[in-house]
Coordinates of C-alpha atoms in Angstrom, one line a residue:
M1 CA -3.6 -12.0 -18.0
S2 CA -4.6 -11.2 -21.6
D3 CA -7.6 -13.0 -23.2
K4 CA -5.3 -14.3 -25.9
K5 CA -3.0 -16.0 -23.5
N6 CA -5.9 -17.3 -21.5
I7 CA -7.5 -18.9 -24.6
S8 CA -4.2 -20.4 -25.6
I9 CA -3.8 -22.1 -22.2
W10 CA -7.2 -23.7 -22.4
L11 CA -6.5 -24.8 -26.0
I12 CA -3.3 -26.5 -24.9
W13 CA -5.2 -28.3 -22.2
L14 CA -7.9 -29.4 -24.6
A15 CA -5.3 -30.6 -27.1
I16 CA -3.4 -32.6 -24.5
F17 CA -5.6 -33.9 -21.7
P18 CA -8.9 -35.2 -23.1
P19 CA -7.4 -37.0 -26.2
S20 CA -4.5 -38.5 -24.0
M21 CA -7.0 -39.8 -21.4
I22 CA -9.1 -41.4 -24.1
Y23 CA -6.0 -43.0 -25.6
L24 CA -4.7 -44.2 -22.2
Y25 CA -8.1 -45.7 -21.4
F26 CA -8.3 -47.8 -24.6
T27 CA -4.7 -48.7 -24.5
I28 CA -4.4 -49.7 -20.8
E29 CA -8.0 -50.9 -20.5
P30 CA -8.1 -50.4 -16.7
N31 CA -10.2 -52.8 -14.7
F32 CA -10.9 -52.0 -11.0
T33 CA -13.5 -54.7 -10.4
G34 CA -13.4 -55.7 -6.8
Y35 CA -11.3 -52.6 -5.9
W36 CA -13.9 -49.8 -6.1
F37 CA -14.1 -49.2 -2.4
D38 CA -10.3 -49.1 -2.2
I39 CA -10.1 -46.6 -5.1
I40 CA -12.8 -44.4 -3.5
A41 CA -10.9 -44.6 -0.1
F42 CA -7.6 -43.5 -1.8
A43 CA -9.5 -40.7 -3.6
I44 CA -11.0 -39.5 -0.3
V45 CA -7.6 -39.4 1.4
M46 CA -6.0 -37.6 -1.6
C47 CA -8.8 -35.0 -1.6
A48 CA -8.6 -34.5 2.2
V49 CA -4.8 -34.0 2.0
A50 CA -5.2 -31.6 -1.0
V51 CA -7.4 -29.1 0.9
F52 CA -4.6 -28.3 3.4
P53 CA -2.0 -26.7 1.1
I54 CA 0.8 -24.3 1.9
Q55 CA 1.8 -21.3 -0.1
V56 CA 5.5 -20.7 -0.8
G57 CA 6.2 -17.7 -2.9
S58 CA 3.9 -18.1 -6.0
I59 CA 3.6 -21.9 -5.7
T60 CA 0.9 -23.8 -3.9
I61 CA 2.2 -27.1 -2.4
F62 CA -0.2 -29.9 -1.5
F63 CA 0.9 -33.3 -0.2
I64 CA -0.8 -35.8 -2.5
N65 CA 2.3 -37.3 -4.1
G66 CA 2.7 -40.0 -1.4
V67 CA -0.8 -41.3 -1.8
S68 CA -0.7 -41.0 -5.6
F69 CA 2.6 -42.9 -5.6
A70 CA 1.0 -45.9 -3.8
V71 CA -2.0 -45.7 -6.3
F72 CA 0.4 -45.7 -9.2
L73 CA 2.4 -48.7 -8.0
Y74 CA -0.7 -50.9 -7.5
F75 CA -3.4 -49.7 -9.8
G76 CA -1.3 -48.1 -12.6
L77 CA -1.1 -44.8 -14.4
F78 CA -4.7 -44.3 -15.4
A79 CA -6.0 -44.6 -11.8
E80 CA -3.2 -42.3 -10.5
I81 CA -4.0 -39.6 -13.1
I82 CA -7.8 -39.7 -12.3
L83 CA -7.3 -39.5 -8.5
T84 CA -4.7 -36.7 -8.9
Q85 CA -7.1 -34.6 -11.0
L86 CA -9.8 -35.2 -8.4
A87 CA -7.5 -33.9 -5.7
L88 CA -6.7 -30.9 -7.8
I89 CA -10.4 -30.1 -8.1
A90 CA -10.8 -30.4 -4.3
L91 CA -7.9 -27.9 -3.8
F92 CA -9.5 -25.3 -6.2
I93 CA -12.8 -25.6 -4.4
K94 CA -11.1 -25.0 -1.1
I95 CA -9.1 -21.9 -2.2
R96 CA -12.1 -20.5 -4.1
L97 CA -10.7 -19.3 -7.5
K98 CA -12.1 -16.2 -8.9
K99 CA -13.1 -16.0 -12.6
T100 CA -9.9 -14.3 -13.6
E101 CA -7.9 -17.2 -12.2
F102 CA -9.7 -20.0 -13.9
Y103 CA -6.7 -20.5 -16.2
R104 CA -5.0 -22.1 -13.2
I105 CA -7.3 -25.1 -13.6
A106 CA -6.0 -25.7 -17.1
T107 CA -2.3 -25.0 -16.2
N108 CA -2.2 -27.2 -13.1
S109 CA -4.2 -30.0 -14.6
T110 CA -1.9 -30.1 -17.6
M111 CA 1.2 -29.8 -15.4
L112 CA 0.1 -32.7 -13.1
F113 CA -0.9 -34.8 -16.1
L114 CA 2.4 -34.3 -17.9
T115 CA 4.3 -35.0 -14.7
S116 CA 2.4 -38.3 -14.2
I117 CA 3.1 -39.3 -17.9
F118 CA 6.8 -38.5 -17.9
A119 CA 7.4 -40.1 -14.5
A120 CA 5.6 -43.2 -15.7
V121 CA 7.6 -43.3 -18.9
V122 CA 10.8 -43.2 -16.9
Y123 CA 9.4 -45.9 -14.6
Y124 CA 8.5 -48.2 -17.5
A125 CA 11.8 -47.5 -19.3
L126 CA 13.6 -48.8 -16.3
G127 CA 11.5 -52.0 -16.2
G128 CA 8.9 -51.0 -13.6
T129 CA 5.6 -53.0 -13.3
H130 CA 2.4 -52.7 -11.3
G131 CA 0.5 -54.8 -8.9
V132 CA 2.3 -56.9 -6.2
L133 CA 6.0 -55.9 -6.0
T134 CA 8.4 -57.5 -3.6
L135 CA 10.8 -54.5 -3.7
N136 CA 13.7 -56.7 -2.6
T137 CA 15.7 -56.5 -5.9
M138 CA 17.5 -53.7 -7.7
D139 CA 15.3 -54.5 -10.8
Q140 CA 12.3 -53.2 -8.8
I141 CA 14.1 -50.5 -6.7
I142 CA 15.7 -48.7 -9.6
P143 CA 12.4 -47.9 -11.4
L144 CA 11.0 -46.5 -8.1
V145 CA 14.0 -44.2 -7.8
G146 CA 13.7 -43.2 -11.5
Y147 CA 9.9 -42.5 -11.0
I148 CA 10.6 -40.2 -8.0
I149 CA 13.5 -38.3 -9.6
G150 CA 11.6 -38.0 -12.9
S151 CA 8.5 -36.8 -11.2
I152 CA 10.4 -34.1 -9.2
A153 CA 12.5 -33.0 -12.2
V154 CA 9.6 -32.7 -14.7
N155 CA 7.4 -31.0 -12.1
Q156 CA 10.0 -28.3 -11.5
I157 CA 10.6 -27.7 -15.2
L158 CA 6.9 -27.3 -15.8
L159 CA 6.6 -24.9 -12.8
A160 CA 9.4 -22.8 -14.2
L161 CA 7.8 -22.7 -17.7
I162 CA 4.5 -21.7 -16.1
D163 CA 6.2 -18.9 -14.1
V164 CA 7.8 -17.5 -17.3
Y165 CA 5.1 -18.0 -19.9
V166 CA 1.9 -17.7 -17.9
K167 CA 2.9 -15.2 -15.2
G168 CA 5.3 -13.3 -17.4
N169 CA 8.2 -13.4 -14.9
K170 CA 11.8 -13.3 -16.1
F171 CA 13.8 -16.5 -15.4
E172 CA 16.6 -15.7 -13.0
G173 CA 17.6 -19.1 -11.8
V174 CA 15.8 -21.6 -9.6
P175 CA 13.7 -19.8 -7.0
R176 CA 13.6 -20.9 -3.4
S177 CA 9.9 -21.9 -3.7
L178 CA 10.8 -24.5 -6.3
L179 CA 13.5 -25.9 -4.0
V180 CA 11.1 -26.1 -1.1
D181 CA 8.5 -27.9 -3.3
S182 CA 11.2 -30.4 -4.4
G183 CA 12.2 -31.1 -0.8
V184 CA 8.7 -31.6 0.4
T185 CA 7.9 -33.9 -2.5
A186 CA 11.0 -36.0 -1.9
M187 CA 10.0 -36.4 1.8
I188 CA 6.4 -37.4 0.9
F189 CA 7.3 -40.2 -1.5
P190 CA 8.6 -42.6 1.3
I191 CA 5.2 -42.2 3.0
G192 CA 3.6 -43.4 -0.3
L193 CA 6.0 -46.4 -0.3
I194 CA 5.0 -47.3 3.2
L195 CA 1.3 -47.0 2.3
Y196 CA 1.8 -49.3 -0.7
I197 CA 3.6 -52.0 1.4
L198 CA 1.0 -51.9 4.1
Y199 CA -1.8 -52.1 1.5
L200 CA -0.2 -55.3 0.1
Q201 CA -0.2 -56.7 3.6
I202 CA -3.6 -55.6 5.1
G203 CA -5.6 -54.1 2.3
L204 CA -8.1 -51.4 2.9
A205 CA -7.1 -50.9 6.5
A206 CA -3.7 -49.6 5.4
I207 CA -5.5 -46.6 3.8
L208 CA -6.9 -45.7 7.2
I209 CA -3.7 -46.4 9.1
V210 CA -1.5 -44.3 6.8
G211 CA -4.1 -42.1 5.3
F212 CA -5.2 -40.5 8.6
P213 CA -1.6 -39.6 9.6
A214 CA -1.0 -38.2 6.1
I215 CA -4.1 -36.0 6.5
L216 CA -3.0 -35.0 10.0
L217 CA 0.5 -34.3 8.7
S218 CA -1.0 -32.0 6.0
V219 CA -3.0 -30.2 8.6
V220 CA 0.0 -29.8 11.0
I221 CA 2.3 -28.5 8.2
S222 CA -0.3 -26.2 6.8
T223 CA -1.2 -24.8 10.2
H224 CA 2.5 -24.4 11.1
H225 CA 3.2 -22.6 7.8
K226 CA 0.2 -20.4 8.4
G227 CA 1.5 -19.6 11.9
R228 CA 4.9 -18.7 10.5
R229 CA 3.3 -16.5 7.9
I230 CA 1.3 -14.7 10.6
N231 CA 4.5 -14.2 12.6
R232 CA 6.2 -12.8 9.6
Y233 CA 3.2 -10.5 9.1
L234 CA 3.5 -9.4 12.7
H235 CA 7.2 -8.7 12.3
D236 CA 6.5 -6.7 9.2
T237 CA 3.7 -4.9 11.0
S238 CA 6.1 -3.9 13.8
N239 CA 8.5 -2.6 11.2
I240 CA 5.8 -0.4 9.7
G241 CA 5.1 1.0 13.2
H242 CA 8.8 1.9 13.6
E243 CA 8.8 3.4 10.1
L244 CA 5.7 5.5 10.9
S245 CA 7.2 6.8 14.1
K246 CA 10.0 8.5 12.1
K247 CA 7.7 10.6 10.0
L248 CA 7.2 14.2 11.2
N249 CA 4.2 15.3 9.1
V250 CA 0.8 13.8 8.4
K251 CA 1.2 13.5 4.7
D252 CA 4.4 11.5 5.0
V253 CA 2.7 9.3 7.7
L254 CA -0.2 8.6 5.4
D255 CA 1.9 8.0 2.3
T256 CA 4.2 5.6 4.1
F257 CA 1.3 3.8 5.8
V258 CA -0.6 3.2 2.5
A259 CA 2.5 2.0 0.7
K260 CA 3.5 -0.4 3.4
V261 CA 0.1 -1.8 4.0
H262 CA -0.3 -2.3 0.2
E263 CA 2.8 -4.5 0.3
L264 CA 1.7 -6.4 3.4
I265 CA -1.9 -7.3 2.7
P266 CA -3.5 -8.2 -0.7
M267 CA -5.9 -5.5 -1.7
S268 CA -7.5 -3.7 -4.6
Y269 CA -8.5 -0.5 -2.7
I270 CA -7.5 1.2 0.5
Y271 CA -9.4 4.1 2.2
V272 CA -8.4 6.2 5.2
Y273 CA -11.1 8.4 6.8
D274 CA -10.6 11.2 9.2
I275 CA -13.5 11.9 11.7
T276 CA -14.6 15.3 12.9
N277 CA -16.2 14.3 16.2
S278 CA -18.0 17.6 16.7
S279 CA -20.0 17.1 13.5
R280 CA -19.8 13.3 13.4
S281 CA -18.8 13.4 9.8
M282 CA -16.1 11.4 8.0
N283 CA -13.8 12.7 5.3
M284 CA -11.6 10.5 3.1
I285 CA -8.0 11.7 3.5
R286 CA -6.3 9.0 1.5
Y287 CA -7.3 6.6 -1.2
V288 CA -5.3 4.2 -3.3
S289 CA -6.5 1.8 -6.0
D290 CA -4.6 -0.9 -7.9
D291 CA -6.1 0.6 -11.0
E292 CA -4.1 3.8 -11.3
S293 CA -6.2 5.1 -14.1
K294 CA -9.3 5.0 -11.9
Q295 CA -9.8 8.3 -10.1
L296 CA -12.2 8.7 -7.1
E297 CA -13.9 11.9 -6.0
D298 CA -13.5 12.8 -2.3
I299 CA -15.9 10.8 -0.1
S300 CA -17.7 12.3 2.8
L301 CA -19.9 10.0 5.0
E302 CA -22.1 10.6 8.0
Y303 CA -22.3 8.6 11.2
G304 CA -23.6 5.1 10.3
E305 CA -23.5 5.7 6.6
G306 CA -21.9 3.1 4.3
F307 CA -19.4 0.5 5.3
A308 CA -17.0 2.9 6.9
G309 CA -19.9 4.7 8.7
M310 CA -21.1 1.4 10.1
I311 CA -17.6 0.8 11.6
Y312 CA -17.7 4.3 13.1
Q313 CA -21.1 3.7 14.5
D314 CA -20.4 0.2 16.0
K315 CA -16.9 1.2 17.1
S316 CA -15.7 -2.3 16.1
P317 CA -14.0 -4.0 13.2
H318 CA -16.0 -5.7 10.4
I319 CA -15.0 -8.3 7.8
L320 CA -17.2 -9.3 4.8
V321 CA -16.0 -11.9 2.3
K322 CA -19.0 -12.1 -0.1
R323 CA -20.7 -9.6 -2.3
S324 CA -24.1 -10.7 -1.0
Q325 CA -23.0 -9.5 2.5
I326 CA -21.7 -6.2 1.2
D327 CA -24.8 -5.4 -0.8
K328 CA -26.9 -5.4 2.5
I329 CA -25.2 -2.2 3.6
S330 CA -27.2 1.0 2.8
N331 CA -25.5 4.0 1.0
L332 CA -22.6 1.8 0.1
E333 CA -19.4 3.6 -0.9
I334 CA -17.6 0.4 -2.0
P335 CA -17.2 -0.2 -5.8
D336 CA -19.3 -2.9 -7.4
E337 CA -16.4 -5.1 -8.3
V338 CA -15.4 -5.5 -4.7
N339 CA -16.2 -9.0 -3.2
S340 CA -14.3 -8.8 0.1
V341 CA -13.8 -5.9 2.5
V342 CA -12.4 -5.4 6.0
G343 CA -12.4 -2.3 8.1
V344 CA -11.3 -1.2 11.6
P345 CA -11.8 1.9 13.7
I346 CA -8.8 4.1 14.4
L347 CA -9.0 4.9 18.1
R348 CA -7.4 7.5 20.3
N349 CA -8.2 7.8 24.0
N350 CA -11.1 5.4 23.4
L351 CA -12.6 7.8 20.8
T352 CA -13.0 6.8 17.1
V353 CA -10.9 9.4 15.2
G354 CA -10.8 7.6 11.9
V355 CA -11.6 4.5 9.9
L356 CA -9.3 2.2 7.9
V357 CA -10.8 0.1 5.1
I358 CA -9.2 -2.3 2.6
A359 CA -11.1 -4.1 -0.1
S360 CA -10.4 -6.8 -2.7
K361 CA -12.0 -7.9 -5.9
R362 CA -11.6 -11.5 -4.7
K363 CA -14.1 -13.5 -2.7
H364 CA -12.9 -14.7 0.7
A365 CA -9.8 -12.6 0.3
Y366 CA -9.5 -11.9 4.1
E367 CA -9.3 -14.0 7.2
K368 CA -9.4 -13.1 10.9
Y369 CA -5.7 -12.6 11.1
H370 CA -6.0 -9.8 8.5
L371 CA -8.4 -8.1 10.9
M372 CA -5.9 -8.5 13.7
L373 CA -3.1 -7.0 11.6
L374 CA -5.3 -4.1 10.6
E375 CA -6.2 -3.3 14.2
I376 CA -2.6 -3.2 15.1
L377 CA -1.8 -1.0 12.1
G378 CA -4.7 1.3 12.9
N379 CA -3.2 1.9 16.4
F380 CA 0.2 2.6 14.9
L381 CA -1.4 5.0 12.4
S382 CA -3.3 6.8 15.2
V383 CA -0.2 7.3 17.3
A384 CA 1.9 8.4 14.3
I385 CA -0.7 11.0 13.1
E386 CA -1.1 12.4 16.6
N387 CA 2.7 12.6 17.0
A388 CA 3.1 14.2 13.6
R389 CA 0.4 16.8 14.3
H390 CA 1.9 17.6 17.7
Y391 CA 5.3 18.0 16.2
Q392 CA 3.9 20.2 13.4
S393 CA 1.9 22.2 16.0
E394 CA 5.0 22.8 18.1
K395 CA 7.1 23.6 15.0
N396 CA 4.5 26.1 13.8
K397 CA 4.5 27.8 17.3
S398 CA 8.3 28.2 17.0
Q399 CA 8.3 29.2 13.3
R400 CA 5.0 31.1 12.8
D401 CA 3.7 34.4 13.9
R402 CA 0.7 33.8 16.1
L403 CA -1.4 36.7 14.8
T404 CA -0.8 36.5 11.0
G405 CA 0.2 32.9 10.6
L406 CA 3.3 34.1 8.6
Y407 CA 6.8 32.9 9.3
N408 CA 8.4 34.8 12.2
Y409 CA 11.6 36.8 12.3
R410 CA 13.5 33.9 13.8
Y411 CA 12.6 31.5 11.1
F412 CA 13.3 34.0 8.4
T413 CA 16.8 34.8 9.6
E414 CA 17.6 31.1 10.2
H415 CA 16.3 30.2 6.7
L416 CA 18.4 33.0 5.2
E417 CA 21.5 32.0 7.0
S418 CA 21.1 28.3 6.1
Y419 CA 20.5 29.2 2.4
A420 CA 23.5 31.6 2.4
L421 CA 25.7 28.8 3.8
D422 CA 24.5 26.4 1.1
L423 CA 25.3 29.0 -1.6
E424 CA 28.8 29.5 -0.2
E425 CA 29.5 25.7 -0.1
K426 CA 28.3 25.3 -3.7
E427 CA 30.2 28.5 -4.7
S428 CA 26.9 29.6 -6.4
T429 CA 26.4 33.1 -7.9
E430 CA 22.6 32.9 -7.5
K431 CA 21.1 36.3 -6.5
L432 CA 19.0 36.8 -3.4
S433 CA 16.9 39.8 -2.7
V434 CA 15.2 40.9 0.5
I435 CA 12.1 43.2 0.3
L436 CA 11.4 44.9 3.6
F437 CA 8.4 47.1 4.1
D438 CA 6.8 49.0 6.9
L439 CA 3.2 50.3 7.1
D440 CA 3.1 54.1 7.1
S441 CA 1.5 55.9 10.1
F442 CA 0.3 52.6 11.6
K443 CA 0.5 54.0 15.1
K444 CA -2.0 56.7 14.1
L445 CA -4.3 54.0 12.7
N446 CA -4.2 52.1 16.1
D447 CA -4.8 55.3 18.0
T448 CA -7.8 56.3 15.9
Y449 CA -9.5 53.0 15.3
G450 CA -8.1 50.7 18.0
H451 CA -5.6 47.9 18.2
E452 CA -8.1 45.3 17.2
A453 CA -8.7 47.2 14.0
G454 CA -4.9 47.3 13.5
N455 CA -4.7 43.6 14.0
E456 CA -7.4 43.0 11.4
V457 CA -5.4 45.1 8.9
L458 CA -2.2 43.1 9.7
I459 CA -4.0 39.7 9.3
E460 CA -5.6 40.7 6.0
L461 CA -2.4 42.2 4.7
A462 CA -0.5 39.0 5.5
Q463 CA -3.1 37.0 3.5
R464 CA -2.8 39.3 0.6
I465 CA 1.0 39.3 0.5
E466 CA 1.2 35.5 0.8
A467 CA -1.3 35.1 -2.0
F468 CA 0.5 37.6 -4.1
V469 CA 4.0 36.2 -3.6
G470 CA 2.9 32.5 -3.8
E471 CA 5.7 30.2 -4.7
Q472 CA 8.0 33.0 -5.9
G473 CA 9.4 33.7 -2.4
L474 CA 9.2 33.4 1.4
V475 CA 7.0 35.9 3.4
A476 CA 7.6 36.7 7.1
R477 CA 6.4 39.1 9.7
Y478 CA 9.5 41.0 10.7
G479 CA 8.0 42.6 13.8
G480 CA 5.1 45.0 14.6
E481 CA 3.9 46.4 11.3
E482 CA 7.0 45.4 9.3
F483 CA 7.0 42.5 6.8
T484 CA 9.7 41.0 4.7
V485 CA 9.9 38.9 1.5
L486 CA 12.9 36.8 0.3
I487 CA 13.0 36.1 -3.4
K488 CA 15.7 34.1 -5.3
G489 CA 17.1 34.3 -8.8
Y490 CA 15.8 37.9 -9.5
S491 CA 18.1 40.6 -10.7
H492 CA 18.1 43.7 -8.5
E493 CA 16.0 45.6 -11.1
E494 CA 13.4 42.8 -11.2
A495 CA 13.3 42.7 -7.4
V496 CA 12.6 46.4 -7.3
M497 CA 9.8 46.0 -9.8
F498 CA 8.4 43.1 -7.8
A499 CA 8.5 45.3 -4.6
E500 CA 6.7 48.1 -6.5
S501 CA 3.9 45.6 -7.3
I502 CA 3.6 44.7 -3.6
R503 CA 3.5 48.4 -2.6
S504 CA 0.9 49.1 -5.3
M505 CA -1.2 46.1 -4.2
I506 CA -1.2 47.4 -0.6
S507 CA -2.1 51.0 -1.3
Q508 CA -4.8 50.5 -4.0
E509 CA -7.2 48.2 -2.2
S510 CA -9.0 49.1 1.0
F511 CA -9.1 46.9 4.1
N512 CA -12.5 46.1 5.5
V513 CA -12.4 46.5 9.3
K514 CA -15.1 45.4 11.6
S515 CA -13.6 45.7 15.1
H516 CA -13.1 49.5 15.3
M517 CA -13.7 52.0 18.0
L518 CA -16.0 54.3 16.0
K519 CA -19.6 54.7 17.2
Q520 CA -21.1 53.3 14.0
D521 CA -21.7 49.5 14.0
E522 CA -21.0 48.9 10.3
P523 CA -17.5 47.9 9.0
I524 CA -15.3 50.6 7.6
D525 CA -12.9 50.7 4.8
L526 CA -9.3 51.8 5.6
Y527 CA -6.5 52.5 3.2
V528 CA -2.9 52.0 4.2
T529 CA 0.4 52.6 2.5
A530 CA 3.9 51.1 3.0
S531 CA 7.5 52.2 2.6
V532 CA 9.6 49.6 1.0
G533 CA 13.3 48.9 0.9
V534 CA 15.1 46.4 -1.5
A535 CA 18.6 45.0 -1.3
T536 CA 20.2 42.3 -3.4
Y537 CA 23.1 39.9 -2.9
P538 CA 25.8 40.2 -4.2
D539 CA 25.1 43.6 -5.6
H540 CA 24.9 45.4 -2.2
C541 CA 26.7 43.2 0.2
E542 CA 29.5 40.6 0.4
S543 CA 27.4 38.1 2.3
P544 CA 23.7 37.2 2.3
D545 CA 23.7 37.7 6.0
E546 CA 23.9 41.5 5.5
L547 CA 20.8 41.6 3.2
I548 CA 18.3 42.4 6.0
R549 CA 20.4 45.3 7.3
Q550 CA 20.8 46.7 3.8
A551 CA 17.1 46.4 3.0
D552 CA 16.2 48.0 6.4
R553 CA 18.6 50.9 5.8
S554 CA 17.2 51.5 2.3
M555 CA 13.6 51.5 3.6
Y556 CA 14.3 54.1 6.2
V557 CA 16.8 56.3 4.4
G558 CA 15.4 55.9 0.9
A559 CA 11.7 55.5 1.5
K560 CA 10.6 56.8 4.9
R561 CA 12.6 60.1 4.6
N562 CA 11.4 60.7 1.0
G563 CA 7.7 61.0 1.6
K564 CA 6.8 57.3 2.4
N565 CA 4.6 55.1 0.2
C566 CA 7.4 54.4 -2.2
V567 CA 10.1 51.8 -3.0
A568 CA 13.8 52.5 -2.3
S569 CA 16.7 50.5 -3.6
A570 CA 19.8 49.9 -1.5
E571 CA 21.7 51.8 -4.2
Q572 CA 19.8 55.0 -3.1
A573 CA 20.8 54.5 0.5
I574 CA 24.5 54.1 -0.2

């Protein structure tokens, strides 16, 4: 919230509440002589009820209306306002407002005050009085009904105004949370009426007889609501697990996990660490902050270092809800503004393979059930990452050449066929070119220096070609000492120039070979050349499927038979 809006809220409170209370005091001239113990007992009950609220949407509901109704009927408006404000203070002490939320004191105090005033105005307008009421005539019943309806109506209007003005939300009709608040309030008022009637009959004892069940009811409803909320969290957690199981690479797993956890649990920061058990070091592999402008450098921690390192060392979850607790950790990696942090180890086969940490700027932001949720989510994340890595490993085995790490012939042909089908369906005229090259006299190199030396050349060549081509095309090992490159959107003349650049790059720079059969122990430098063939669709074939055959033919007919170490176009082989 902006400082300007914050100041305006407090100015509104200062303009309304203190002057009005002074005016009411001198106008009503309340006198509670002989009833101070009763007033204090009502206040204790209201404060006790207030500390067990339930959260529905953005609204905090606490069940003081019944008790405050009884206070209003017997002692009047001034007493009801004072006790309601005391209950509000008890609520805010319980939920531990942070400094940035202090505006809620002013907004809620003003809202409850105005609700009391307008409900009382309706009550008085309908002829309502205070003290001992028989409640057996319509003259006394109608004001009661008017008070209840007025209180609910004004309260909902003010809540809607706060939601629009203070929170900046767009008004789109009455939200479910307001309806729930109205329903709960309507149910609580009869309890207040019973308390009032009993108070008339037996005095202070009525506060104990009705007040204790009212407190117990608040506890039961609050606990039930909290249980339902946890069940909903568990259901959402299960859905996250299902969602993660569908992801087939680690990046997607982490992206989905972080996004879903951010929706489920309130946080300012989330960290995911990966552990290399051989070195006992931790590397941060994912970090998200609610402040998108705040960038964080990669974090590396050692065993036992910082909050995450402590979790790694202890192999157990930790939850800290005050900054004084956090500051006791040495080599802390948590930002200074964090006041609550919770972390769990990510386990696999009883080994800690990672650490998950979430942090909040709020004090006491996390409870034990958050820890439970994170442990479940950590298990889901561990399984999902393992599955994604296994899938990627198996996929690489089927798609990648084991020696060079390039795509293999099978993947290259399947990719070409798939892309050709896509072009055909779109009736696209995009040009495709295949560059096929074969190392010259490679058998002689193997015979002279050994197959290990030949493998070194192939591995280094693959790295050079992949770096040279980059995002411009797809590189694959065609077989043996043959390689192929697929490029898209190039004219045939441009493709031939690109192939010439590859040929030149291969021939001009030597390959440093260590594993050779020569007697000398030092590495040797070898130079190799390549014969290159180029074919382009649709210039040289009617279908992209024929590209490899045309490029292969141009390489042998146009390059190998013409002295090697040159580039031949499919046009030369026709």
